[in-house]
Every structure is written in structure tokens, then in C-alpha cells.
Amino acid sequence: MDRWDLVGVALTSALVLVALFTVVVLGALLVARDALLADYPPAIRERYGSRSERGRRVAAAAGLLNALVFVAVPVGGVLALRDRADGPLGFWPPFALGAFCFLALVLFDLLVLDWWLFCRVQPRFMVLPGTEGMPQYRDFAFHVRVLVPRPVPWPLLAVPGYGAGVGAVTCLVEAVVS
């Protein structure tokens, strides 16, 4: 397997991960506007109040679906890499695949879902009843503070962490199967 095989599989896997994540997030909001209430700025959460029972159920279902997506996509990507490899993959190609996929997801979430859709476009299904027109919907900095919290920017550390998980599980599976 050469470098371009890895790049192609990583790009394809990242697109699939981003697409499925987006479908789950937007689908959850279309079913229950308050499903992702915990991800809204504090002033909006305070004015809106507590999440509805329907919102809780939809949030749980969305979390489960995203967990499945976060497992299934790298498994598919590693299997695609395996088809192109002459021998065992080892740690680094699956690490690169996982880290690239998660980085693409983080950037898409920030730039497209948060900044463009939530802050700029503000579709009706993202605006909670009773919070229309609040300036916090346009708080771009809030989304950066969530991505890079102090003192530990754990969401950014999740990028290499996800890659390390994909690489480690691949090595473990290769060691057990071989």
C-alpha cells in the first residue's frame, strides 16, 4: 500500500464520518429542537429552561447512533486499508486514518455546523422557542471556547486520541488474528 492509498481511504472515511454525523445531528434537531440543548450557549439554555422528555430520548438515541458511527467508520476504513496492504497494517496507517477522520469532523462541526449554520443561517429547527433573536446565537467565540477549553483542550486532544485508539485496536486485532 502506498501513501496515496492511505490518503484516498482517509478522505473517503472522513467524508462518510462527517456525512453520517451531520445526518444524526440535524435529524435529532428536526425531531426535537431541544435534543442538543446542552451544546447551546449558557444564556440560551437558561432562557429556554430544561430539556423536554422527548428531547432527552432523542439526545440519547443520537448519542448511541453517533457512537456506532464512530466505531463503524474506522472499521470500514481499516478494512479498506487492509485490502490494499501486502501485510499487516501496524499502528501508523490506522492512526493516520483515525486522526484525519476526527480532525475533519471537528473542523466541519466548527466551521459548517456551528459557525455557518448555527451562527449565520440560524434555521428554524436550531432556534429554540422563546429564544428567538438572542445575540448568543451569533457568538462565534463560544464555539471556539468549547473546542479549546482551558486549561486542557480535550476536544483537540481527542483528534490524536481517536487516531491512537484506531491504531491500537488494529494492532491488537492483527496480533490476535495472526
C-alpha positions as a Python dict, from the first residue, in 0.01 Angstrom:
ca = {
    (1, 'M'): (0, 0, 0),
    (2, 'D'): (137, 339, -89),
    (3, 'R'): (73, 679, 62),
    (4, 'W'): (-197, 767, -192),
    (5, 'D'): (-399, 459, -98),
    (6, 'L'): (-396, 583, 262),
    (7, 'V'): (-492, 935, 154),
    (8, 'G'): (-782, 808, -59),
    (9, 'V'): (-919, 579, 212),
    (10, 'A'): (-878, 851, 478),
    (11, 'L'): (-1060, 1109, 264),
    (12, 'T'): (-1343, 868, 186),
    (13, 'S'): (-1375, 763, 550),
    (14, 'A'): (-1370, 1125, 666),
    (15, 'L'): (-1647, 1217, 421),
    (16, 'V'): (-1857, 923, 540),
    (17, 'L'): (-1798, 1011, 906),
    (18, 'V'): (-1886, 1378, 854),
    (19, 'A'): (-2196, 1293, 649),
    (20, 'L'): (-2331, 1041, 899),
    (21, 'F'): (-2255, 1268, 1197),
    (22, 'T'): (-2434, 1556, 1022),
    (23, 'V'): (-2738, 1341, 946),
    (24, 'V'): (-2759, 1231, 1311),
    (25, 'V'): (-2719, 1585, 1449),
    (26, 'L'): (-2960, 1753, 1208),
    (27, 'G'): (-3203, 1463, 1234),
    (28, 'A'): (-3205, 1493, 1613),
    (29, 'L'): (-3278, 1864, 1590),
    (30, 'L'): (-3557, 1808, 1340),
    (31, 'V'): (-3722, 1552, 1570),
    (32, 'A'): (-3674, 1752, 1891),
    (33, 'R'): (-3537, 2107, 1880),
    (34, 'D'): (-3406, 2081, 2235),
    (35, 'A'): (-3230, 1746, 2188),
    (36, 'L'): (-2889, 1916, 2181),
    (37, 'L'): (-2971, 2179, 2445),
    (38, 'A'): (-2651, 2104, 2637),
    (39, 'D'): (-2449, 2229, 2336),
    (40, 'Y'): (-2614, 2573, 2330),
    (41, 'P'): (-2464, 2886, 2490),
    (42, 'P'): (-2549, 2919, 2863),
    (43, 'A'): (-2777, 3224, 2823),
    (44, 'I'): (-2991, 3040, 2567),
    (45, 'R'): (-3009, 2731, 2790),
    (46, 'E'): (-3108, 2947, 3086),
    (47, 'R'): (-3386, 3128, 2900),
    (48, 'Y'): (-3519, 2808, 2741),
    (49, 'G'): (-3526, 2602, 3059),
    (50, 'S'): (-3490, 2229, 3094),
    (51, 'R'): (-3489, 1978, 2813),
    (52, 'S'): (-3818, 1805, 2736),
    (53, 'E'): (-3862, 1432, 2784),
    (54, 'R'): (-3875, 1391, 2407),
    (55, 'G'): (-3552, 1590, 2378),
    (56, 'R'): (-3386, 1357, 2633),
    (57, 'R'): (-3490, 1046, 2441),
    (58, 'V'): (-3378, 1190, 2108),
    (59, 'A'): (-3043, 1302, 2258),
    (60, 'A'): (-2984, 951, 2392),
    (61, 'A'): (-3070, 795, 2055),
    (62, 'A'): (-2845, 1044, 1872),
    (63, 'G'): (-2560, 969, 2111),
    (64, 'L'): (-2598, 597, 2052),
    (65, 'L'): (-2611, 643, 1675),
    (66, 'N'): (-2301, 862, 1678),
    (67, 'A'): (-2117, 608, 1895),
    (68, 'L'): (-2197, 342, 1635),
    (69, 'V'): (-2080, 573, 1356),
    (70, 'F'): (-1754, 647, 1543),
    (71, 'V'): (-1685, 272, 1558),
    (72, 'A'): (-1818, 159, 1220),
    (73, 'V'): (-1647, 417, 1001),
    (74, 'P'): (-1288, 347, 1115),
    (75, 'V'): (-1356, -28, 1099),
    (76, 'G'): (-1462, 17, 737),
    (77, 'G'): (-1161, 238, 669),
    (78, 'V'): (-917, -10, 826),
    (79, 'L'): (-1072, -295, 625),
    (80, 'A'): (-1030, -87, 309),
    (81, 'L'): (-665, -24, 401),
    (82, 'R'): (-619, -394, 474),
    (83, 'D'): (-742, -481, 122),
    (84, 'R'): (-469, -257, -21),
    (85, 'A'): (-187, -375, 207),
    (86, 'D'): (59, -655, 139),
    (87, 'G'): (97, -743, 507),
    (88, 'P'): (-13, -625, 849),
    (89, 'L'): (-101, -257, 876),
    (90, 'G'): (68, -193, 1207),
    (91, 'F'): (-9, 120, 1407),
    (92, 'W'): (66, 423, 1190),
    (93, 'P'): (-166, 387, 887),
    (94, 'P'): (-475, 325, 1107),
    (95, 'F'): (-359, 606, 1341),
    (96, 'A'): (-339, 846, 1046),
    (97, 'L'): (-679, 733, 922),
    (98, 'G'): (-846, 785, 1260),
    (99, 'A'): (-676, 1117, 1336),
    (100, 'F'): (-758, 1256, 991),
    (101, 'C'): (-1123, 1148, 1017),
    (102, 'F'): (-1169, 1305, 1359),
    (103, 'L'): (-988, 1625, 1257),
    (104, 'A'): (-1216, 1655, 953),
    (105, 'L'): (-1517, 1606, 1180),
    (106, 'V'): (-1401, 1868, 1432),
    (107, 'L'): (-1333, 2124, 1159),
    (108, 'F'): (-1661, 2057, 978),
    (109, 'D'): (-1854, 2079, 1304),
    (110, 'L'): (-1693, 2413, 1394),
    (111, 'L'): (-1690, 2580, 1053),
    (112, 'V'): (-2008, 2449, 892),
    (113, 'L'): (-2246, 2330, 1162),
    (114, 'D'): (-2156, 2582, 1434),
    (115, 'W'): (-2034, 2897, 1264),
    (116, 'W'): (-2220, 2887, 934),
    (117, 'L'): (-2544, 2704, 1014),
    (118, 'F'): (-2596, 2786, 1384),
    (119, 'C'): (-2445, 3138, 1399),
    (120, 'R'): (-2517, 3267, 1048),
    (121, 'V'): (-2809, 3091, 882),
    (122, 'Q'): (-2998, 3003, 1203),
    (123, 'P'): (-3255, 2766, 1055),
    (124, 'R'): (-3579, 2749, 1247),
    (125, 'F'): (-3514, 2395, 1373),
    (126, 'M'): (-3199, 2517, 1551),
    (127, 'V'): (-3361, 2814, 1726),
    (128, 'L'): (-3532, 2716, 2049),
    (129, 'P'): (-3882, 2855, 2114),
    (130, 'G'): (-3868, 3166, 2331),
    (131, 'T'): (-3503, 3238, 2245),
    (132, 'E'): (-3552, 3391, 1902),
    (133, 'G'): (-3329, 3691, 1835),
    (134, 'M'): (-3090, 3633, 2125),
    (135, 'P'): (-2742, 3769, 2042),
    (136, 'Q'): (-2581, 3449, 2177),
    (137, 'Y'): (-2688, 3272, 1858),
    (138, 'R'): (-2420, 3479, 1683),
    (139, 'D'): (-2146, 3416, 1943),
    (140, 'F'): (-1873, 3264, 1725),
    (141, 'A'): (-1624, 3274, 2013),
    (142, 'F'): (-1844, 3044, 2224),
    (143, 'H'): (-1786, 2761, 1978),
    (144, 'V'): (-1410, 2816, 1987),
    (145, 'R'): (-1415, 2815, 2369),
    (146, 'V'): (-1600, 2481, 2358),
    (147, 'L'): (-1343, 2340, 2116),
    (148, 'V'): (-1043, 2471, 2309),
    (149, 'P'): (-1143, 2485, 2677),
    (150, 'R'): (-894, 2587, 2943),
    (151, 'P'): (-682, 2450, 3100),
    (152, 'V'): (-697, 2129, 2891),
    (153, 'P'): (-822, 2144, 2529),
    (154, 'W'): (-964, 1791, 2546),
    (155, 'P'): (-1167, 1814, 2221),
    (156, 'L'): (-847, 1886, 2029),
    (157, 'L'): (-662, 1614, 2221),
    (158, 'A'): (-936, 1376, 2106),
    (159, 'V'): (-803, 1404, 1748),
    (160, 'P'): (-477, 1214, 1810),
    (161, 'G'): (-655, 1014, 2081),
    (162, 'Y'): (-908, 881, 1832),
    (163, 'G'): (-626, 801, 1590),
    (164, 'A'): (-434, 622, 1868),
    (165, 'G'): (-742, 420, 1952),
    (166, 'V'): (-791, 313, 1591),
    (167, 'G'): (-421, 228, 1559),
    (168, 'A'): (-406, 37, 1889),
    (169, 'V'): (-720, -167, 1822),
    (170, 'T'): (-591, -251, 1474),
    (171, 'C'): (-258, -372, 1618),
    (172, 'L'): (-440, -575, 1881),
    (173, 'V'): (-671, -738, 1626),
    (174, 'E'): (-379, -813, 1394),
    (175, 'A'): (-186, -971, 1683),
    (176, 'V'): (-479, -1190, 1788),
    (177, 'V'): (-579, -1293, 1435),
    (178, 'S'): (-224, -1367, 1314),
}
